[in-house]
XYZ file of C-alpha atoms in Angstrom:
531
model
C 26.177 -1.291 -64.546
C 25.142 -0.139 -61.071
C 28.730 -0.195 -59.815
C 30.120 1.915 -62.670
C 27.137 4.324 -62.483
C 27.829 5.000 -58.811
C 31.559 5.358 -59.513
C 30.912 7.838 -62.337
C 28.354 9.741 -60.265
C 30.527 9.922 -57.164
C 33.847 10.818 -58.866
C 32.096 13.148 -61.376
C 30.264 15.025 -58.668
C 33.488 15.543 -56.689
C 35.121 17.026 -59.790
C 32.154 19.233 -60.631
C 31.953 20.486 -57.074
C 35.597 21.481 -57.153
C 35.145 23.210 -60.520
C 31.942 24.867 -59.270
C 33.689 26.321 -56.192
C 36.522 27.676 -58.334
C 34.054 29.079 -60.885
C 31.963 30.747 -58.171
C 35.101 32.354 -56.688
C 36.203 33.609 -60.079
C 32.818 35.022 -60.858
C 32.638 36.892 -57.526
C 36.079 38.325 -58.251
C 35.110 39.167 -61.893
C 37.878 37.007 -63.392
C 37.500 35.269 -66.760
C 36.563 31.564 -66.607
C 38.267 30.723 -69.889
C 41.660 29.641 -68.411
C 39.862 27.484 -65.883
C 37.832 25.737 -68.576
C 41.048 25.160 -70.532
C 42.584 23.338 -67.581
C 39.393 21.273 -67.041
C 39.289 20.268 -70.727
C 42.948 19.251 -70.763
C 42.532 17.185 -67.597
C 39.482 15.370 -69.048
C 41.306 14.536 -72.311
C 44.387 13.305 -70.433
C 42.286 11.119 -68.131
C 40.502 9.519 -71.110
C 43.839 8.940 -72.817
C 45.195 7.248 -69.690
C 42.237 4.866 -69.583
C 42.493 3.946 -73.271
C 46.267 3.653 -73.072
C 46.084 1.161 -70.188
C 43.490 -0.898 -72.055
C 45.595 -1.005 -75.231
C 48.732 -1.977 -73.352
C 46.879 -4.760 -71.555
C 45.474 -6.196 -74.804
C 48.987 -6.323 -76.329
C 50.325 -8.534 -73.524
C 50.283 -12.370 -73.339
C 47.643 -14.001 -71.152
C 49.760 -14.359 -67.984
C 51.057 -10.760 -68.278
C 47.445 -9.570 -68.870
C 46.470 -11.166 -65.577
C 49.406 -9.550 -63.873
C 48.505 -6.096 -65.233
C 44.894 -6.544 -64.183
C 46.133 -7.348 -60.694
C 48.182 -4.119 -60.586
C 45.319 -2.048 -61.961
C 42.975 -3.557 -59.331
C 45.346 -2.791 -56.525
C 45.883 0.795 -57.696
C 42.089 1.224 -58.029
C 41.563 -0.032 -54.487
C 44.196 2.333 -53.171
C 42.618 5.272 -55.065
C 39.031 4.605 -53.900
C 40.176 4.072 -50.310
C 42.164 7.310 -50.307
C 39.163 9.072 -51.876
C 36.758 7.847 -49.201
C 39.150 8.717 -46.351
C 40.079 12.112 -47.797
C 36.500 13.141 -48.383
C 35.394 12.064 -44.940
C 38.299 14.043 -43.426
C 38.135 17.227 -45.590
C 34.478 17.422 -46.684
C 33.539 19.965 -44.019
C 36.325 22.353 -45.002
C 36.525 21.615 -48.736
C 35.015 24.926 -49.865
C 37.117 27.002 -47.472
C 40.353 25.228 -48.462
C 39.656 25.585 -52.194
C 38.810 29.277 -51.901
C 41.994 29.816 -49.889
C 44.029 28.105 -52.616
C 42.226 30.082 -55.284
C 42.938 33.358 -53.479
C 46.603 32.437 -53.312
C 46.660 31.502 -56.988
C 44.888 34.712 -58.017
C 47.284 36.732 -55.886
C 50.078 35.641 -58.213
C 48.627 38.009 -60.784
C 47.454 35.546 -63.406
C 44.342 33.490 -63.980
C 46.484 30.704 -65.461
C 47.501 29.693 -61.987
C 43.808 28.958 -61.367
C 43.722 27.059 -64.617
C 46.555 24.898 -63.323
C 44.680 24.427 -60.064
C 41.522 23.301 -61.877
C 43.620 21.103 -64.160
C 45.295 19.279 -61.271
C 42.045 18.915 -59.341
C 40.078 17.460 -62.254
C 43.114 15.351 -63.362
C 43.217 13.703 -59.951
C 39.551 12.798 -60.055
C 39.700 11.833 -63.740
C 42.722 9.581 -63.292
C 41.136 7.858 -60.264
C 37.935 7.426 -62.254
C 39.807 5.953 -65.297
C 41.691 3.407 -63.213
C 38.743 2.492 -61.016
C 36.376 2.102 -63.987
C 38.962 0.046 -65.871
C 39.353 -2.324 -62.940
C 35.556 -2.556 -62.653
C 35.247 -3.303 -66.354
C 37.729 -6.136 -66.001
C 35.706 -7.647 -63.157
C 32.383 -7.213 -65.001
C 30.865 -9.859 -67.212
C 29.061 -7.286 -69.408
C 31.486 -4.544 -70.495
C 28.837 -2.744 -72.582
C 26.385 -2.212 -69.729
C 29.288 -1.283 -67.403
C 30.422 1.413 -69.861
C 26.826 2.702 -70.204
C 26.506 2.927 -66.405
C 29.723 4.992 -66.225
C 28.505 7.391 -68.939
C 25.142 7.836 -67.212
C 26.777 8.412 -63.854
C 29.213 11.021 -65.150
C 26.457 12.826 -67.077
C 24.248 12.858 -64.020
C 27.090 14.229 -61.922
C 27.671 17.056 -64.355
C 23.964 17.970 -64.310
C 23.711 17.811 -60.532
C 26.940 19.820 -60.151
C 25.669 22.480 -62.509
C 22.362 22.555 -60.620
C 24.119 22.990 -57.313
C 26.297 25.724 -58.821
C 23.295 27.689 -60.132
C 21.215 27.045 -57.031
C 18.564 24.960 -58.776
C 19.471 21.702 -56.958
C 19.617 21.345 -53.185
C 21.469 18.211 -52.020
C 22.692 17.056 -48.674
C 26.228 16.359 -49.843
C 27.350 14.979 -46.487
C 24.742 12.183 -46.605
C 25.356 11.681 -50.339
C 29.117 11.102 -49.867
C 28.465 8.852 -46.856
C 25.978 6.604 -48.662
C 27.986 6.342 -51.905
C 31.167 5.833 -49.868
C 29.671 2.796 -48.150
C 28.608 1.367 -51.497
C 32.065 1.981 -52.945
C 33.678 0.219 -49.974
C 31.803 -2.984 -50.983
C 32.757 -2.464 -54.661
C 36.439 -1.969 -53.679
C 36.330 -5.097 -51.501
C 35.103 -6.976 -54.567
C 38.070 -5.517 -56.508
C 40.413 -6.818 -53.763
C 38.959 -10.269 -54.305
C 39.225 -10.000 -58.089
C 42.819 -8.735 -57.869
C 43.776 -11.747 -55.717
C 42.179 -14.072 -58.262
C 44.000 -12.405 -61.144
C 47.250 -12.639 -59.165
C 46.657 -16.395 -58.809
C 45.995 -16.769 -62.560
C 49.160 -14.788 -63.223
C 51.123 -17.294 -61.051
C 51.911 -14.705 -58.342
C 49.700 -16.091 -55.564
C 49.619 -19.884 -55.086
C 48.616 -20.170 -51.436
C 45.160 -20.198 -49.916
C 43.409 -21.659 -52.985
C 41.129 -24.000 -51.068
C 37.439 -23.577 -51.783
C 35.324 -22.142 -48.997
C 31.603 -22.025 -49.889
C 29.508 -22.630 -52.976
C 27.522 -19.479 -53.751
C 26.008 -20.682 -57.006
C 22.595 -20.926 -55.248
C 22.898 -17.241 -54.245
C 24.082 -15.900 -57.584
C 22.830 -18.085 -60.437
C 23.831 -17.063 -63.927
C 21.459 -14.677 -65.581
C 19.542 -13.781 -62.412
C 19.155 -10.393 -60.686
C 20.949 -11.788 -57.628
C 23.825 -12.948 -59.823
C 24.122 -9.510 -61.398
C 24.220 -7.867 -57.965
C 26.523 -10.343 -56.163
C 28.927 -11.145 -58.970
C 28.601 -8.126 -61.330
C 28.361 -5.324 -58.811
C 30.009 -6.621 -55.640
C 32.582 -8.761 -57.510
C 31.995 -11.912 -55.412
C 32.427 -15.102 -57.429
C 30.388 -18.296 -56.907
C 33.475 -20.174 -55.663
C 35.506 -17.843 -53.418
C 38.868 -19.231 -52.157
C 40.338 -18.925 -48.678
C 42.787 -16.137 -49.462
C 40.123 -14.242 -51.436
C 37.680 -14.338 -48.517
C 40.482 -13.324 -46.168
C 41.457 -10.332 -48.368
C 37.778 -9.314 -48.708
C 37.146 -9.385 -44.961
C 40.455 -7.667 -43.978
C 39.654 -4.820 -46.377
C 35.909 -4.487 -45.841
C 35.682 -4.494 -42.039
C 38.215 -1.672 -41.202
C 37.353 0.547 -44.139
C 33.603 0.152 -43.597
C 34.083 0.952 -39.910
C 36.088 4.028 -40.868
C 33.348 5.151 -43.244
C 30.500 4.708 -40.772
C 32.168 5.639 -37.498
C 30.158 8.488 -35.996
C 31.965 11.831 -35.798
C 30.874 12.228 -32.180
C 32.708 9.039 -31.218
C 35.996 10.104 -32.698
C 38.762 10.532 -30.077
C 40.182 13.918 -29.343
C 43.425 14.721 -31.254
C 45.439 14.335 -28.049
C 44.109 10.757 -27.621
C 44.646 9.617 -31.209
C 48.226 8.444 -30.602
C 47.030 6.357 -27.644
C 44.209 4.803 -29.737
C 46.694 3.993 -32.526
C 49.055 2.426 -30.035
C 46.259 0.213 -28.673
C 45.347 -0.843 -32.216
C 49.041 -1.608 -32.942
C 49.233 -3.696 -29.820
C 46.175 -5.670 -30.769
C 47.534 -6.349 -34.224
C 50.886 -7.399 -32.823
C 49.262 -9.791 -30.328
C 47.161 -11.326 -33.118
C 50.247 -11.758 -35.302
C 52.243 -13.430 -32.534
C 49.307 -15.680 -31.642
C 48.949 -16.914 -35.213
C 52.677 -17.355 -35.723
C 53.048 -19.401 -32.510
C 49.722 -21.162 -32.451
C 49.472 -22.373 -36.073
C 51.876 -25.281 -36.722
C 53.769 -25.488 -39.999
C 53.387 -28.710 -41.984
C 55.919 -30.360 -44.281
C 55.356 -29.285 -47.852
C 56.244 -32.687 -49.285
C 54.841 -36.109 -48.420
C 56.820 -39.182 -47.447
C 56.466 -41.142 -50.712
C 57.966 -44.610 -50.641
C 61.443 -45.063 -52.081
C 60.485 -48.488 -53.461
C 57.590 -49.159 -55.885
C 56.401 -52.064 -57.999
C 56.874 -52.149 -61.779
C 55.135 -53.572 -64.757
C 57.335 -55.072 -67.501
C 60.660 -56.846 -67.551
C 61.355 -55.827 -63.927
C 58.955 -55.942 -60.988
C 60.529 -53.668 -58.282
C 62.352 -50.352 -58.331
C 64.238 -48.756 -55.409
C 65.629 -45.204 -55.532
C 68.353 -43.719 -53.344
C 68.534 -39.953 -53.860
C 71.145 -37.582 -52.341
C 70.454 -34.067 -53.500
C 70.781 -33.782 -57.275
C 72.182 -37.291 -57.786
C 71.266 -40.819 -56.825
C 70.996 -44.440 -57.775
C 68.123 -46.582 -59.016
C 68.063 -50.384 -58.605
C 65.603 -52.653 -60.394
C 64.986 -56.343 -59.911
C 62.604 -59.094 -60.949
C 62.207 -62.013 -63.355
C 65.649 -63.285 -62.373
C 67.513 -60.096 -63.311
C 68.964 -57.099 -61.503
C 70.165 -53.748 -62.703
C 71.640 -50.591 -61.229
C 71.460 -47.181 -62.896
C 73.361 -44.097 -61.722
C 71.437 -40.815 -61.675
C 74.111 -38.082 -62.219
C 73.576 -34.409 -61.397
C 73.993 -33.570 -65.089
C 70.769 -35.436 -65.838
C 68.777 -33.675 -63.118
C 66.027 -31.069 -63.561
C 63.058 -29.691 -61.574
C 59.874 -30.207 -63.530
C 56.133 -30.473 -63.088
C 54.692 -34.032 -63.003
C 51.146 -34.995 -62.113
C 50.388 -31.477 -60.812
C 53.355 -31.362 -58.419
C 56.962 -30.192 -58.689
C 59.356 -33.149 -58.829
C 63.035 -33.981 -59.356
C 63.594 -35.700 -62.692
C 66.537 -37.656 -64.023
C 66.729 -38.750 -67.656
C 69.539 -41.155 -68.425
C 70.223 -42.294 -71.974
C 72.387 -45.386 -72.606
C 73.443 -45.627 -76.246
C 75.455 -48.815 -75.576
C 72.672 -50.885 -74.073
C 73.122 -54.591 -74.865
C 70.605 -56.056 -77.309
C 68.948 -59.432 -76.759
C 67.435 -59.552 -80.260
C 68.341 -62.364 -82.726
C 70.974 -61.837 -85.385
C 68.928 -63.563 -88.107
C 65.249 -62.911 -88.981
C 62.777 -64.513 -91.323
C 59.708 -62.917 -92.900
C 57.559 -64.425 -90.153
C 59.904 -62.922 -87.499
C 59.513 -59.513 -89.075
C 55.739 -59.805 -89.022
C 55.920 -60.803 -85.362
C 58.090 -57.802 -84.527
C 56.310 -55.087 -86.557
C 52.875 -56.570 -87.090
C 53.473 -56.472 -90.835
C 56.258 -56.809 -93.377
C 58.321 -53.605 -93.358
C 58.039 -51.228 -96.277
C 60.571 -51.948 -98.968
C 60.658 -55.752 -98.483
C 58.781 -57.949 -100.969
C 58.173 -61.605 -100.097
C 58.544 -62.604 -103.782
C 61.881 -60.890 -104.437
C 63.230 -60.759 -100.870
C 62.281 -64.124 -99.316
C 64.937 -64.009 -96.519
C 66.232 -65.002 -94.131
C 67.937 -61.686 -93.357
C 71.023 -60.811 -91.392
C 69.970 -58.482 -88.529
C 72.268 -55.851 -86.985
C 70.879 -54.194 -83.898
C 71.727 -50.850 -82.202
C 69.855 -50.347 -78.944
C 69.335 -47.098 -77.015
C 67.737 -47.315 -73.568
C 66.181 -44.200 -71.914
C 65.422 -44.365 -68.222
C 63.437 -41.528 -66.612
C 62.810 -41.248 -62.864
C 60.699 -38.669 -61.011
C 60.988 -38.268 -57.260
C 59.487 -35.980 -54.608
C 61.550 -35.532 -51.432
C 63.383 -38.761 -52.218
C 60.250 -40.827 -52.737
C 59.405 -42.269 -56.135
C 56.645 -40.516 -57.993
C 57.035 -42.189 -61.400
C 59.625 -44.094 -63.454
C 59.817 -45.461 -66.958
C 62.359 -47.239 -69.113
C 62.074 -47.491 -72.920
C 64.197 -48.993 -75.632
C 64.643 -47.930 -79.245
C 66.139 -50.622 -81.462
C 67.571 -49.540 -84.807
C 67.412 -52.658 -87.024
C 69.542 -52.956 -90.176
C 68.593 -55.838 -92.498
C 70.823 -57.211 -95.217
C 70.971 -60.351 -97.391
C 67.898 -62.440 -98.025
C 67.557 -61.052 -101.540
C 67.810 -57.415 -100.557
C 69.788 -55.368 -103.125
C 70.938 -53.022 -100.316
C 70.638 -52.717 -96.540
C 67.296 -51.635 -95.080
C 67.027 -49.715 -91.761
C 63.984 -49.398 -89.506
C 63.259 -48.734 -85.857
C 61.432 -50.595 -83.143
C 60.279 -48.959 -79.845
C 59.131 -50.808 -76.767
C 58.491 -50.179 -73.072
C 60.899 -52.065 -70.847
C 59.236 -51.326 -67.558
C 57.161 -48.596 -65.878
C 55.333 -47.755 -62.700
C 51.592 -48.563 -62.962
C 49.351 -45.564 -63.686
C 47.272 -46.160 -60.528
C 50.356 -46.016 -58.362
C 51.462 -42.762 -60.034
C 48.040 -41.169 -59.601
C 47.925 -42.011 -55.897
C 51.417 -40.686 -55.317
C 50.688 -37.439 -57.262
C 47.489 -36.900 -55.294
C 49.266 -37.497 -52.033
C 52.041 -35.039 -52.949
C 49.546 -32.434 -54.119
C 47.490 -32.685 -50.951
C 50.598 -32.314 -48.788
C 51.714 -29.217 -50.745
C 48.236 -27.638 -50.514
C 48.095 -28.320 -46.782
C 51.533 -26.808 -46.197
C 50.607 -23.759 -48.287
C 47.345 -23.289 -46.354
C 49.138 -23.418 -43.006
C 51.855 -21.092 -44.354
C 49.142 -18.540 -45.153
C 47.944 -18.537 -41.507
C 51.340 -19.028 -39.789
C 53.579 -16.805 -41.915
C 51.867 -14.451 -44.402
C 48.926 -13.311 -42.324
C 51.068 -12.634 -39.200
C 53.468 -10.752 -41.477
C 50.654 -8.591 -42.812
C 49.356 -7.936 -39.298
C 52.849 -7.087 -38.109
C 53.281 -4.566 -40.977
C 49.934 -3.037 -40.096
C 51.058 -2.773 -36.451
C 54.282 -1.002 -37.431
C 52.330 1.423 -39.594
C 50.038 2.254 -36.681
C 53.069 2.840 -34.419
C 54.589 5.220 -36.979
C 51.263 7.061 -37.393
C 50.929 7.302 -33.611
C 54.375 8.935 -33.416
C 53.449 11.372 -36.172
C 50.182 12.265 -34.462
C 51.963 12.687 -31.116
C 54.460 15.098 -32.650
C 51.646 17.059 -34.241
C 49.655 17.186 -30.992
C 52.654 18.478 -29.044
C 53.596 21.032 -31.743
C 50.072 22.443 -32.239
C 48.555 24.740 -29.580
C 45.447 23.477 -27.896
C 43.371 26.315 -29.333
C 43.776 28.926 -32.029
C 41.731 32.146 -31.724
C 41.759 32.610 -35.474
C 40.198 29.233 -36.235
C 38.204 28.390 -33.065
C 34.657 29.691 -33.161
C 33.613 31.984 -30.347
C 31.272 30.746 -27.643
C 27.814 30.270 -29.007
C 28.908 30.692 -32.647
C 28.539 27.499 -34.724
C 31.433 26.311 -36.795
C 31.174 27.007 -40.505
C 30.181 24.036 -42.645
C 31.219 24.693 -46.270
C 29.309 21.558 -47.367
C 26.135 23.594 -46.570
C 27.429 26.951 -47.743
C 25.886 28.960 -50.569
C 28.773 27.817 -52.787
C 27.214 24.369 -52.640
C 23.603 25.568 -52.348
C 22.991 22.528 -50.213
C 20.877 22.170 -47.094
């Protein structure tokens, strides 16, 4: 509830301040406010429709697609809130002046409907950001009802405060207000980054870095105030994973530093390209150090190519070359060789790992069953007399015709045997022995198989190797790639700032305050009625 309340208060106050500045300008110039209110109303309705539309679309999707859409909504919400924080910190001091300049230009076109369009776009921007951000926060919240109530209270409070500022009845230091709420929203957005990464994993998009880090159940027990704050407001789960913690830290640290960095410590415009170049160099060095210093591990283990069997055979050896191979079995005085053709190959999941599977069906397998059966033999085979045979009218013995199908299935990982089974299905046709017509029944049996304990150990070994390789890939490939992209972005921004610095005169007499005259601060102007 607290997170959505602050979101509604912050976004709502931004919108009401923009509307208040435009309304004050129109009132000073004796222009009707009706077109402006029309634009505001249309923007509010469209923003609400966007929020409900996204929610309805998400509910209509299957579970995996829902997780994917929640990931996308979370990412968009993080981008919006980050842009909002950065934009407000950059333009807050000149917001009133910029809006009045735009309003003067719009009014100069000879129609108040241009101002209506200006108000519409301004409120639509804030409303759309609020809808997406609140929707992402609802998805991360365990109590949707209280989250919705917090949003309503926050927006209502923003409207009242904005109206009070407009009429002069409320005096608020907006600079401090936006700084404090901005810091809080940075932590909320960092929680959304964490939630988005978890949704991406549940959607099957992110499979690396899923190792557990710390157990926070002691810090955020269910039903406690701490749990509501840590999990409900900040979006931090009790079992954060490696990639989730990494995303949380990589977002929180730079954005929080940007929000709290004192204005007096900011470099001069001429030095901004140099600072960006230094940052880019640091990011590049970190990327190279990780890429070179973190070794990559094999993603698959070295499982043995020969395993013991239970059943008619006692040992199996596999020789795999790509999508084909050969399996040899031996034991109990018998040997067999089975070809594994490429046509019988498939990549499947087995025991929690991805394996190569061959399934070979032999419809002409030789049968070792007897050609004549008595009633006692039937009871020994089936555990009972088959249905349709009566000892009184069908005393036997019976002539037995057998048709045997043998199915051999082998699973391997990187050429090593993960599991293997061989089963037989005997189709028995009985005739004679008093039967008026032939009777057909089936008999299934396991020929041989790898013991369950051996399969479990092999699957665990393969899963551990895959997890280890994925973890190292995160640090040796993906994180350096992200740092490299960030370095390239800083280089491009440095070039842009350098061009701007060389193209802009060092001083402008129209915008530079005279000696001894303080610069205007629209955040404290009468339009805001704030001190």
